[in-house]
Coordinates of C-alpha atoms in Angstrom, one line a residue:
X592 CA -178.9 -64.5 -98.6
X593 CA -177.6 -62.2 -100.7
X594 CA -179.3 -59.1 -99.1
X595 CA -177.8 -60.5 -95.8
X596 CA -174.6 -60.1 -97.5
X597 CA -174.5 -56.9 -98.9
X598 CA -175.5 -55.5 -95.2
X599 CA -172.9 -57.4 -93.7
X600 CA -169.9 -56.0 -96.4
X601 CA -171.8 -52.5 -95.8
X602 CA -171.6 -52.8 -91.7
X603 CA -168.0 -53.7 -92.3
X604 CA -167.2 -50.0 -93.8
X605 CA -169.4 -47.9 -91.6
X606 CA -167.1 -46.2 -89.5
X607 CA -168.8 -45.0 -86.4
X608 CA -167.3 -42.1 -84.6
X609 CA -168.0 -43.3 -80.7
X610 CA -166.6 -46.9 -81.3
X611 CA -162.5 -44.7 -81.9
X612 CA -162.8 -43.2 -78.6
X613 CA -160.4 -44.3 -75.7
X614 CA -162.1 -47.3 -73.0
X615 CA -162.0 -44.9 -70.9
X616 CA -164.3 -42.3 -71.8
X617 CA -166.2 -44.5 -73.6
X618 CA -167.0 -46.4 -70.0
X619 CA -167.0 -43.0 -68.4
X620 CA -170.1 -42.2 -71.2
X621 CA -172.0 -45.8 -70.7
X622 CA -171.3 -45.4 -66.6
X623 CA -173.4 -42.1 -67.2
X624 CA -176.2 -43.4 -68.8
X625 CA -176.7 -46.0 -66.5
X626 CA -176.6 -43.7 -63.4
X627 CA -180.1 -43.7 -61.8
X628 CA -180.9 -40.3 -62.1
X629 CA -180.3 -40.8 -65.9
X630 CA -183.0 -40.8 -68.3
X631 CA -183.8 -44.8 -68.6
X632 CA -185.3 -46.3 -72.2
X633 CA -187.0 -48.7 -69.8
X634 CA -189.3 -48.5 -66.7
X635 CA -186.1 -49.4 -64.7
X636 CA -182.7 -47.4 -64.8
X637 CA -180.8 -50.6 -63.8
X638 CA -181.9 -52.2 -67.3
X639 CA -179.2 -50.0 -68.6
X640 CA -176.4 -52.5 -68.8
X641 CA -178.1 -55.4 -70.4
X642 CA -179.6 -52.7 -73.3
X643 CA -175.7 -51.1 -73.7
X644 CA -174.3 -54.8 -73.7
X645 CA -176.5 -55.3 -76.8
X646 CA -175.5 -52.6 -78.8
X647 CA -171.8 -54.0 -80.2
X648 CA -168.7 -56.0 -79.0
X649 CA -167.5 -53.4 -77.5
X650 CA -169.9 -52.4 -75.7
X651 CA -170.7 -55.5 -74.6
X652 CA -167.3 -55.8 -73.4
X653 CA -166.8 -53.0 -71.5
X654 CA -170.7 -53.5 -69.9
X655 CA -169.6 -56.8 -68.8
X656 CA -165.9 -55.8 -67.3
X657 CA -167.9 -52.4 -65.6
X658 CA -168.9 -53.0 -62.1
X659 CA -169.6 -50.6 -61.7
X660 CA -172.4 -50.1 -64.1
X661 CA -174.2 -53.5 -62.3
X662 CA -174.2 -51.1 -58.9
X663 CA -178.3 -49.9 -58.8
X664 CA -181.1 -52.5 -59.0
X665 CA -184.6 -52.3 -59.0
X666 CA -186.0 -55.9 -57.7
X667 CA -189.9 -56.6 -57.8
X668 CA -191.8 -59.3 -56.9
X669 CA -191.9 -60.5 -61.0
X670 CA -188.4 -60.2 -61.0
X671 CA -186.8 -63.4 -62.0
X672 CA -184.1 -64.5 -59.6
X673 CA -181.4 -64.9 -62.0
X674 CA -181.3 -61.2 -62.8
X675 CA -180.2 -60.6 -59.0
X676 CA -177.7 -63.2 -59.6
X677 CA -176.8 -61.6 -62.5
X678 CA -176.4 -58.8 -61.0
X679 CA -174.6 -59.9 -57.9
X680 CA -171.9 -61.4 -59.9
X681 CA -171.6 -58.8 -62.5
X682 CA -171.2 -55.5 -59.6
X683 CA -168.4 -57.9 -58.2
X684 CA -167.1 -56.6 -54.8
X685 CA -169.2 -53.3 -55.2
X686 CA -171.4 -52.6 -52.9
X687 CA -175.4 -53.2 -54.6
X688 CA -178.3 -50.4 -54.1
X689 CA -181.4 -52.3 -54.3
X690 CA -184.6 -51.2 -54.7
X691 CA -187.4 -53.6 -53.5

């Protein structure tokens, strides 16, 4: 507990540099990474928005609110269904590229 604490009070003063800068370039940076021609952490590019969404709030935020980042998916047949839906209702009225 108390070691739970002291990195909790030590997050709270940690000021990171990337979380000051405008929405707008931030999306423009996470819009970037996700692109499918990006380097991927993961053996599909469109994993991209559910890793950045897990980084911090803000993130998450702007992942979420991004249609555009929810554009490019890679479907196989072990793909769960719910990610398409996922997805499907994250891209919003953008247009998806699937990949089967």
């Amino acid at each position: 507990a108390q070691r739970q604490k002291l990195y909790k009070e030590s997050d709270a003063i940690i000021v990171y540099p990337i979380l000051s800068l405008p929405t707008e370039i931030t999306t423009e940076i996470l819009h970037r990474w996700c692109a499918p021609n990006a380097p991927s952490p993961g053996p599909y590019s469109s994993e991209g928005p559910l890793l950045l969404a897990q980084i911090c709030h803000q993130w998450r935020q702007i992942v979420i609110h991004t249609p555009e980042l929810w554009r490019d998916l890679y479907f196989t047949d072990n793909s769960p269904v719910n990610l398409f839906k996922l997805w499907l209702n994250r891209s919003g009225n953008i247009p998806l590229e699937l990949e089967l």
